[in-house]
Amino acid sequence: KALRVTKGGILQNRYGVFDQGAWIDKLHFGSVAYAKQFPKKDGAKKEASKRGGQRKRMNGSRQDGFVYVLRPTSELWSLVLPHRTQILYVADISTVVMHLRLRPGMRVVESGTGSGSLTHALYRAVAPSGSVFTFEYHGVRADKAREEFVDHGIDLKSAAADSGKGGVWVEQRDIEQLGFPTDGELYPEGSVDAVFLDLPGPWKAIPSATKCLKVGGTLCSFSPCIEQVQKTLEAMNEENVFYRMRTMEILLRPYELRTEKFNLMTEPGELVAPRTFSAGKDPSRFVRQPSESRLMAIPSEDMRGHTGYLTFAQKVKFDK
């Protein structure tokens, strides 16, 4: 389970007590942080003294609980971020980034910032010189997202003084009613490489998204209902500039590794020993059932179901 490290943070579980404040500015990413032991009761102290007062060791390492201190990534941030809205997870995010064909230096426009899960992944794909302009309908959510971008060092306003460095620009705006900005203040019209829509009515934003996109740019719309997809495709058809319109649903099925014990076949004529012997039976006449342990790959029981439909289309220029 992922956990966000904070100053003064304490994590307690059955493995021990983890003092997060002791890791900051002291441990490198990839380090192992061991837990402190719970204070032992009087009975536990007496029992420990009988054993010599020392914990057992295996292969020279302690048996205490431990965690790995990892470098922050957009995937880890999606697991620990404050949920202000429903978010996209790694299966949908990776598909979006791949089909938008993002690379460093590109310009991306997003509507529906929400909790900022996808926004971090979009910027990582276009960093360090690319930019992501994200718009959120709700003012408080937009302010919270801006605070997180500043805290993570990816806010575009903060990076403006650094020539050639990109970032994330977040703004409160009702895209369904007002559309994307096309006045040239944030970006020139027809200069955006990719547009992502996560709106209740994405078909309403198709006209302004078309103006923002450059020729060859890609549009993606995320919708939980198929009726939204139908209306969005109809709006794309009316623009008469989109090519390769397609919709897909991503279902991720993880597998787990388990060690299972299997009984092996015995030689012909051998009598396998039962679990219990009844009166009158001689145990020496039987042989023990041979067995071996094998490593198995088993489908995980914890699988995410339907999240939404991803619709992609590429803007092209038709000859008149």
mmCIF file of C-alpha atoms in Angstrom:
data_model
loop_
_atom_site.group_PDB
_atom_site.id
_atom_site.type_symbol
_atom_site.label_atom_id
_atom_site.label_comp_id
_atom_site.label_asym_id
_atom_site.label_seq_id
_atom_site.Cartn_x
_atom_site.Cartn_y
_atom_site.Cartn_z
ATOM 1 C CA LYS A 1 0.000 0.000 0.000
ATOM 2 C CA ALA A 2 1.351 3.414 -0.980
ATOM 3 C CA LEU A 3 1.655 6.131 1.662
ATOM 4 C CA ARG A 4 2.491 9.815 1.325
ATOM 5 C CA VAL A 5 5.393 10.812 3.593
ATOM 6 C CA THR A 6 4.814 13.951 5.665
ATOM 7 C CA LYS A 7 6.788 15.743 8.356
ATOM 8 C CA GLY A 8 5.705 14.495 11.755
ATOM 9 C CA GLY A 9 3.716 11.643 10.194
ATOM 10 C CA ILE A 10 3.436 8.391 12.129
ATOM 11 C CA LEU A 11 2.311 5.052 10.707
ATOM 12 C CA GLN A 12 1.385 2.253 13.102
ATOM 13 C CA ASN A 13 0.476 -1.275 12.078
ATOM 14 C CA ARG A 14 1.152 -4.821 13.200
ATOM 15 C CA TYR A 15 4.729 -4.577 11.928
ATOM 16 C CA GLY A 16 5.685 -1.696 14.213
ATOM 17 C CA VAL A 17 5.817 2.102 14.346
ATOM 18 C CA PHE A 18 7.151 4.068 11.369
ATOM 19 C CA ASP A 19 8.378 7.604 12.085
ATOM 20 C CA GLN A 20 8.159 9.413 8.740
ATOM 21 C CA GLY A 21 9.870 12.531 10.050
ATOM 22 C CA ALA A 22 13.071 10.527 10.543
ATOM 23 C CA TRP A 23 13.261 9.784 6.792
ATOM 24 C CA ILE A 24 13.014 13.295 5.328
ATOM 25 C CA ASP A 25 16.401 14.733 4.265
ATOM 26 C CA LYS A 26 18.103 11.617 5.649
ATOM 27 C CA LEU A 27 17.216 8.707 3.372
ATOM 28 C CA HIS A 28 17.820 8.396 -0.362
ATOM 29 C CA PHE A 29 15.073 7.207 -2.707
ATOM 30 C CA GLY A 30 15.131 3.431 -2.835
ATOM 31 C CA SER A 31 16.223 3.092 0.785
ATOM 32 C CA VAL A 32 14.682 0.660 3.255
ATOM 33 C CA ALA A 33 13.202 2.209 6.399
ATOM 34 C CA TYR A 34 12.729 -0.124 9.373
ATOM 35 C CA ALA A 35 9.991 0.181 11.963
ATOM 36 C CA LYS A 36 10.486 0.924 15.600
ATOM 37 C CA GLN A 37 9.173 -1.766 17.934
ATOM 38 C CA PHE A 38 6.131 -1.277 20.119
ATOM 39 C CA PRO A 39 6.896 -0.786 23.839
ATOM 40 C CA LYS A 40 6.862 -4.256 25.356
ATOM 41 C CA LYS A 41 4.675 -5.137 28.313
ATOM 42 C CA ASP A 42 6.077 -6.700 31.490
ATOM 43 C CA GLY A 43 5.105 -10.223 30.442
ATOM 44 C CA ALA A 44 6.673 -9.752 27.021
ATOM 45 C CA LYS A 45 9.890 -8.436 28.608
ATOM 46 C CA LYS A 46 10.183 -11.522 30.813
ATOM 47 C CA GLU A 47 9.627 -13.782 27.833
ATOM 48 C CA ALA A 48 12.243 -11.868 25.845
ATOM 49 C CA SER A 49 14.744 -12.201 28.674
ATOM 50 C CA LYS A 50 14.275 -15.973 28.660
ATOM 51 C CA ARG A 51 15.206 -16.026 24.992
ATOM 52 C CA GLY A 52 18.284 -13.952 25.625
ATOM 53 C CA GLY A 53 16.624 -10.590 24.948
ATOM 54 C CA GLN A 54 17.435 -10.690 21.253
ATOM 55 C CA ARG A 55 15.211 -11.053 18.198
ATOM 56 C CA LYS A 56 15.784 -13.892 15.798
ATOM 57 C CA ARG A 57 17.644 -13.125 12.614
ATOM 58 C CA MET A 58 17.272 -14.676 9.192
ATOM 59 C CA ASN A 59 20.116 -14.447 6.671
ATOM 60 C CA GLY A 60 21.673 -11.679 8.718
ATOM 61 C CA SER A 61 18.663 -9.313 8.402
ATOM 62 C CA ARG A 62 16.226 -8.167 11.058
ATOM 63 C CA GLN A 63 12.675 -9.510 11.181
ATOM 64 C CA ASP A 64 11.254 -6.039 11.927
ATOM 65 C CA GLY A 65 8.711 -4.440 9.595
ATOM 66 C CA PHE A 66 10.102 -2.271 6.822
ATOM 67 C CA VAL A 67 8.993 -0.056 3.924
ATOM 68 C CA TYR A 68 10.664 1.214 0.762
ATOM 69 C CA VAL A 69 11.132 4.959 0.334
ATOM 70 C CA LEU A 70 10.367 5.538 -3.358
ATOM 71 C CA ARG A 71 10.801 8.496 -5.676
ATOM 72 C CA PRO A 72 7.447 10.218 -6.390
ATOM 73 C CA THR A 73 5.811 9.314 -9.707
ATOM 74 C CA SER A 74 2.446 10.118 -11.240
ATOM 75 C CA GLU A 75 1.371 6.494 -10.639
ATOM 76 C CA LEU A 76 2.201 6.692 -6.927
ATOM 77 C CA TRP A 77 0.552 10.105 -6.661
ATOM 78 C CA SER A 78 -2.690 8.624 -8.070
ATOM 79 C CA LEU A 79 -2.699 6.165 -5.154
ATOM 80 C CA VAL A 80 -2.236 8.723 -2.358
ATOM 81 C CA LEU A 81 -3.753 11.981 -3.658
ATOM 82 C CA PRO A 82 -6.732 13.636 -1.881
ATOM 83 C CA HIS A 83 -9.828 12.518 -3.800
ATOM 84 C CA ARG A 84 -11.929 15.522 -4.752
ATOM 85 C CA THR A 85 -13.529 13.657 -7.660
ATOM 86 C CA GLN A 86 -13.348 10.214 -9.236
ATOM 87 C CA ILE A 87 -9.986 9.747 -10.923
ATOM 88 C CA LEU A 88 -8.405 7.797 -13.770
ATOM 89 C CA TYR A 89 -6.024 4.977 -12.870
ATOM 90 C CA VAL A 90 -2.990 3.494 -14.567
ATOM 91 C CA ALA A 91 -4.844 1.387 -17.174
ATOM 92 C CA ASP A 92 -6.798 4.329 -18.629
ATOM 93 C CA ILE A 93 -3.994 6.857 -18.081
ATOM 94 C CA SER A 94 -1.401 4.807 -19.959
ATOM 95 C CA THR A 95 -3.827 4.294 -22.853
ATOM 96 C CA VAL A 96 -4.558 8.021 -23.045
ATOM 97 C CA VAL A 97 -0.880 9.016 -23.039
ATOM 98 C CA MET A 98 -0.029 6.404 -25.684
ATOM 99 C CA HIS A 99 -2.846 7.216 -28.118
ATOM 100 C CA LEU A 100 -2.313 10.964 -27.762
ATOM 101 C CA ARG A 101 1.290 10.252 -28.839
ATOM 102 C CA LEU A 102 2.710 12.703 -26.323
ATOM 103 C CA ARG A 103 6.394 13.576 -26.225
ATOM 104 C CA PRO A 104 8.524 16.321 -24.624
ATOM 105 C CA GLY A 105 7.793 19.845 -25.811
ATOM 106 C CA MET A 106 4.155 19.280 -26.774
ATOM 107 C CA ARG A 107 1.211 21.470 -25.737
ATOM 108 C CA VAL A 108 -1.800 19.724 -24.153
ATOM 109 C CA VAL A 109 -5.217 21.113 -23.179
ATOM 110 C CA GLU A 110 -7.352 19.321 -20.582
ATOM 111 C CA SER A 111 -10.875 19.988 -19.333
ATOM 112 C CA GLY A 112 -11.911 18.464 -16.028
ATOM 113 C CA THR A 113 -8.872 18.795 -13.741
ATOM 114 C CA GLY A 114 -10.622 17.109 -10.815
ATOM 115 C CA SER A 115 -8.066 15.620 -8.431
ATOM 116 C CA GLY A 116 -5.176 16.100 -10.890
ATOM 117 C CA SER A 117 -4.366 12.417 -11.365
ATOM 118 C CA LEU A 118 -4.235 12.517 -15.171
ATOM 119 C CA THR A 119 -2.745 16.030 -15.225
ATOM 120 C CA HIS A 120 0.446 14.818 -13.550
ATOM 121 C CA ALA A 121 0.811 11.999 -16.080
ATOM 122 C CA LEU A 122 0.180 14.350 -19.021
ATOM 123 C CA TYR A 123 2.864 16.764 -17.871
ATOM 124 C CA ARG A 124 5.378 13.997 -17.219
ATOM 125 C CA ALA A 125 4.949 12.914 -20.850
ATOM 126 C CA VAL A 126 5.593 16.437 -22.245
ATOM 127 C CA ALA A 127 8.150 17.631 -19.647
ATOM 128 C CA PRO A 128 10.444 19.447 -19.283
ATOM 129 C CA SER A 129 9.661 21.968 -22.023
ATOM 130 C CA GLY A 130 6.033 21.050 -22.720
ATOM 131 C CA SER A 131 2.934 22.608 -21.179
ATOM 132 C CA VAL A 132 -0.443 21.388 -19.940
ATOM 133 C CA PHE A 133 -3.351 23.843 -19.754
ATOM 134 C CA THR A 134 -6.060 22.347 -17.560
ATOM 135 C CA PHE A 135 -9.476 23.846 -16.820
ATOM 136 C CA GLU A 136 -11.795 23.023 -13.922
ATOM 137 C CA TYR A 137 -15.438 24.074 -13.499
ATOM 138 C CA HIS A 138 -15.315 24.103 -9.682
ATOM 139 C CA GLY A 139 -13.343 27.020 -8.238
ATOM 140 C CA VAL A 140 -12.293 25.325 -4.972
ATOM 141 C CA ARG A 141 -11.033 22.229 -6.827
ATOM 142 C CA ALA A 142 -9.072 24.452 -9.195
ATOM 143 C CA ASP A 143 -7.418 26.254 -6.262
ATOM 144 C CA LYS A 144 -6.551 22.981 -4.523
ATOM 145 C CA ALA A 145 -5.048 21.576 -7.715
ATOM 146 C CA ARG A 146 -2.974 24.736 -8.193
ATOM 147 C CA GLU A 147 -1.590 24.400 -4.658
ATOM 148 C CA GLU A 148 -0.522 20.832 -5.381
ATOM 149 C CA PHE A 149 1.133 21.810 -8.674
ATOM 150 C CA VAL A 150 3.078 24.555 -6.905
ATOM 151 C CA ASP A 151 4.059 22.150 -4.120
ATOM 152 C CA HIS A 152 5.287 19.633 -6.707
ATOM 153 C CA GLY A 153 7.255 22.261 -8.632
ATOM 154 C CA ILE A 154 5.349 21.946 -11.913
ATOM 155 C CA ASP A 155 3.208 25.108 -11.848
ATOM 156 C CA LEU A 156 3.602 27.040 -15.104
ATOM 157 C CA LYS A 157 3.362 30.441 -13.425
ATOM 158 C CA SER A 158 6.226 29.566 -11.091
ATOM 159 C CA ALA A 159 8.297 28.275 -14.016
ATOM 160 C CA ALA A 160 7.699 31.354 -16.198
ATOM 161 C CA ALA A 161 10.917 32.992 -15.004
ATOM 162 C CA ASP A 162 12.888 29.948 -16.114
ATOM 163 C CA SER A 163 13.198 30.343 -19.880
ATOM 164 C CA GLY A 164 12.426 27.201 -21.851
ATOM 165 C CA LYS A 165 10.806 25.342 -18.948
ATOM 166 C CA GLY A 166 7.204 24.200 -19.195
ATOM 167 C CA GLY A 167 4.633 23.403 -16.545
ATOM 168 C CA VAL A 168 0.944 23.106 -15.715
ATOM 169 C CA TRP A 169 -1.496 26.007 -15.979
ATOM 170 C CA VAL A 170 -4.777 25.535 -14.089
ATOM 171 C CA GLU A 171 -7.749 27.860 -14.424
ATOM 172 C CA GLN A 172 -11.375 27.895 -13.288
ATOM 173 C CA ARG A 173 -13.576 27.901 -16.391
ATOM 174 C CA ASP A 174 -16.860 26.350 -17.543
ATOM 175 C CA ILE A 175 -15.720 24.708 -20.765
ATOM 176 C CA GLU A 176 -19.172 23.373 -21.689
ATOM 177 C CA GLN A 177 -20.625 26.896 -21.726
ATOM 178 C CA LEU A 178 -17.628 29.045 -22.661
ATOM 179 C CA GLY A 179 -15.448 26.595 -24.591
ATOM 180 C CA PHE A 180 -11.651 26.567 -24.565
ATOM 181 C CA PRO A 181 -9.853 29.943 -24.789
ATOM 182 C CA THR A 182 -9.046 30.801 -28.404
ATOM 183 C CA ASP A 183 -8.049 34.463 -27.981
ATOM 184 C CA GLY A 184 -4.332 33.685 -28.155
ATOM 185 C CA GLU A 185 -3.414 34.798 -24.624
ATOM 186 C CA LEU A 186 -2.525 31.316 -23.343
ATOM 187 C CA TYR A 187 -1.678 29.682 -26.679
ATOM 188 C CA PRO A 188 -2.238 30.509 -30.356
ATOM 189 C CA GLU A 189 -5.328 29.099 -32.006
ATOM 190 C CA GLY A 190 -4.594 25.864 -33.846
ATOM 191 C CA SER A 191 -1.345 25.199 -31.930
ATOM 192 C CA VAL A 192 -2.417 22.494 -29.462
ATOM 193 C CA ASP A 193 -1.055 18.974 -29.993
ATOM 194 C CA ALA A 194 -3.627 17.098 -27.901
ATOM 195 C CA VAL A 195 -6.959 17.749 -26.164
ATOM 196 C CA PHE A 196 -8.483 15.649 -23.377
ATOM 197 C CA LEU A 197 -12.134 15.968 -22.323
ATOM 198 C CA ASP A 198 -13.610 14.636 -19.079
ATOM 199 C CA LEU A 199 -16.969 16.396 -18.980
ATOM 200 C CA PRO A 200 -20.643 15.499 -18.429
ATOM 201 C CA GLY A 201 -21.378 16.891 -21.916
ATOM 202 C CA PRO A 202 -18.157 16.553 -23.939
ATOM 203 C CA TRP A 203 -19.997 17.095 -27.240
ATOM 204 C CA LYS A 204 -20.555 20.724 -26.219
ATOM 205 C CA ALA A 205 -16.785 21.359 -26.183
ATOM 206 C CA ILE A 206 -16.010 19.753 -29.557
ATOM 207 C CA PRO A 207 -16.258 22.995 -31.636
ATOM 208 C CA SER A 208 -13.789 24.931 -29.449
ATOM 209 C CA ALA A 209 -11.526 21.894 -29.099
ATOM 210 C CA THR A 210 -11.395 21.664 -32.893
ATOM 211 C CA LYS A 211 -10.221 25.274 -33.128
ATOM 212 C CA CYS A 212 -7.481 24.674 -30.545
ATOM 213 C CA LEU A 213 -6.096 21.546 -32.211
ATOM 214 C CA LYS A 214 -3.434 21.779 -34.876
ATOM 215 C CA VAL A 215 -3.665 19.654 -38.009
ATOM 216 C CA GLY A 216 -2.525 16.179 -36.997
ATOM 217 C CA GLY A 217 -3.438 16.739 -33.341
ATOM 218 C CA THR A 218 -5.411 14.140 -31.391
ATOM 219 C CA LEU A 219 -8.541 14.501 -29.290
ATOM 220 C CA CYS A 220 -9.560 12.126 -26.492
ATOM 221 C CA SER A 221 -12.843 12.071 -24.581
ATOM 222 C CA PHE A 222 -13.501 10.026 -21.435
ATOM 223 C CA SER A 223 -17.155 9.185 -20.743
ATOM 224 C CA PRO A 224 -18.706 6.620 -18.375
ATOM 225 C CA CYS A 225 -21.904 6.193 -20.446
ATOM 226 C CA ILE A 226 -22.239 5.014 -24.040
ATOM 227 C CA GLU A 227 -24.919 7.666 -24.739
ATOM 228 C CA GLN A 228 -22.280 10.355 -24.096
ATOM 229 C CA VAL A 229 -19.991 8.626 -26.578
ATOM 230 C CA GLN A 230 -22.701 8.622 -29.254
ATOM 231 C CA LYS A 231 -23.381 12.350 -28.913
ATOM 232 C CA THR A 232 -19.646 13.133 -28.913
ATOM 233 C CA LEU A 233 -19.098 11.157 -32.132
ATOM 234 C CA GLU A 234 -22.036 12.954 -33.753
ATOM 235 C CA ALA A 235 -20.479 16.321 -32.845
ATOM 236 C CA MET A 236 -17.136 15.195 -34.301
ATOM 237 C CA ASN A 237 -18.853 14.176 -37.533
ATOM 238 C CA GLU A 238 -20.432 17.611 -37.840
ATOM 239 C CA GLU A 239 -16.988 19.257 -37.694
ATOM 240 C CA ASN A 240 -15.935 17.182 -40.727
ATOM 241 C CA VAL A 241 -12.234 17.359 -39.828
ATOM 242 C CA PHE A 242 -11.743 14.238 -37.699
ATOM 243 C CA TYR A 243 -10.274 10.957 -38.891
ATOM 244 C CA ARG A 244 -9.986 7.486 -37.295
ATOM 245 C CA MET A 245 -12.714 7.996 -34.707
ATOM 246 C CA ARG A 246 -12.691 4.984 -32.389
ATOM 247 C CA THR A 247 -13.914 4.070 -28.904
ATOM 248 C CA MET A 248 -12.455 1.522 -26.487
ATOM 249 C CA GLU A 249 -12.866 0.241 -22.941
ATOM 250 C CA ILE A 250 -9.821 -0.772 -20.890
ATOM 251 C CA LEU A 251 -10.101 -3.601 -18.342
ATOM 252 C CA LEU A 252 -6.933 -4.495 -16.431
ATOM 253 C CA ARG A 253 -6.748 -8.024 -15.003
ATOM 254 C CA PRO A 254 -3.707 -8.459 -12.726
ATOM 255 C CA TYR A 255 -2.244 -11.828 -11.751
ATOM 256 C CA GLU A 256 -0.796 -12.834 -8.381
ATOM 257 C CA LEU A 257 2.042 -15.251 -7.636
ATOM 258 C CA ARG A 258 1.286 -17.912 -5.034
ATOM 259 C CA THR A 259 3.057 -21.035 -3.826
ATOM 260 C CA GLU A 260 0.727 -24.043 -3.867
ATOM 261 C CA LYS A 261 1.369 -27.584 -2.617
ATOM 262 C CA PHE A 262 0.494 -30.475 -4.963
ATOM 263 C CA ASN A 263 0.318 -34.207 -4.263
ATOM 264 C CA LEU A 264 2.281 -36.382 -6.697
ATOM 265 C CA MET A 265 1.286 -39.727 -8.154
ATOM 266 C CA THR A 266 2.631 -42.819 -6.365
ATOM 267 C CA GLU A 267 4.112 -45.959 -7.902
ATOM 268 C CA PRO A 268 1.656 -48.662 -9.053
ATOM 269 C CA GLY A 269 0.692 -50.989 -6.220
ATOM 270 C CA GLU A 270 1.751 -48.647 -3.426
ATOM 271 C CA LEU A 271 -0.739 -47.938 -0.639
ATOM 272 C CA VAL A 272 -1.053 -44.291 0.316
ATOM 273 C CA ALA A 273 -1.215 -43.560 4.025
ATOM 274 C CA PRO A 274 -4.569 -42.156 5.165
ATOM 275 C CA ARG A 275 -4.678 -39.122 7.413
ATOM 276 C CA THR A 276 -5.722 -41.279 10.390
ATOM 277 C CA PHE A 277 -5.340 -44.983 11.058
ATOM 278 C CA SER A 278 -8.231 -47.034 12.378
ATOM 279 C CA ALA A 279 -7.770 -49.871 14.830
ATOM 280 C CA GLY A 280 -6.153 -52.959 13.368
ATOM 281 C CA LYS A 281 -4.276 -51.222 10.538
ATOM 282 C CA ASP A 282 -0.512 -51.401 10.426
ATOM 283 C CA PRO A 283 1.029 -47.948 9.513
ATOM 284 C CA SER A 284 4.198 -49.645 8.264
ATOM 285 C CA ARG A 285 2.309 -51.122 5.307
ATOM 286 C CA PHE A 286 1.626 -47.639 3.881
ATOM 287 C CA VAL A 287 3.830 -44.947 2.265
ATOM 288 C CA ARG A 288 3.445 -41.199 2.723
ATOM 289 C CA GLN A 289 1.841 -39.296 -0.165
ATOM 290 C CA PRO A 290 4.683 -37.495 -2.021
ATOM 291 C CA SER A 291 4.143 -33.771 -2.672
ATOM 292 C CA GLU A 292 5.938 -30.713 -3.983
ATOM 293 C CA SER A 293 5.470 -26.941 -3.934
ATOM 294 C CA ARG A 294 5.004 -25.009 -7.156
ATOM 295 C CA LEU A 295 4.865 -21.294 -7.969
ATOM 296 C CA MET A 296 1.524 -20.493 -9.633
ATOM 297 C CA ALA A 297 0.164 -17.414 -11.453
ATOM 298 C CA ILE A 298 -3.463 -16.900 -10.384
ATOM 299 C CA PRO A 299 -5.884 -14.143 -11.540
ATOM 300 C CA SER A 300 -6.375 -11.567 -8.799
ATOM 301 C CA GLU A 301 -9.771 -11.410 -7.124
ATOM 302 C CA ASP A 302 -9.415 -7.630 -6.809
ATOM 303 C CA MET A 303 -10.091 -6.381 -10.341
ATOM 304 C CA ARG A 304 -11.491 -2.999 -11.373
ATOM 305 C CA GLY A 305 -14.557 -3.215 -13.546
ATOM 306 C CA HIS A 306 -15.941 -0.622 -15.954
ATOM 307 C CA THR A 307 -14.503 2.865 -15.516
ATOM 308 C CA GLY A 308 -15.417 4.572 -18.756
ATOM 309 C CA TYR A 309 -15.117 4.690 -22.549
ATOM 310 C CA LEU A 310 -12.163 6.354 -24.266
ATOM 311 C CA THR A 311 -12.925 7.952 -27.624
ATOM 312 C CA PHE A 312 -10.034 9.071 -29.847
ATOM 313 C CA ALA A 313 -9.948 11.022 -33.099
ATOM 314 C CA GLN A 314 -7.282 12.808 -35.141
ATOM 315 C CA LYS A 315 -7.765 16.181 -36.772
ATOM 316 C CA VAL A 316 -6.891 16.238 -40.471
ATOM 317 C CA LYS A 317 -7.146 18.815 -43.226
ATOM 318 C CA PHE A 318 -9.367 17.805 -46.102
ATOM 319 C CA ASP A 319 -8.723 19.132 -49.598
ATOM 320 C CA LYS A 320 -11.538 21.385 -50.735
#
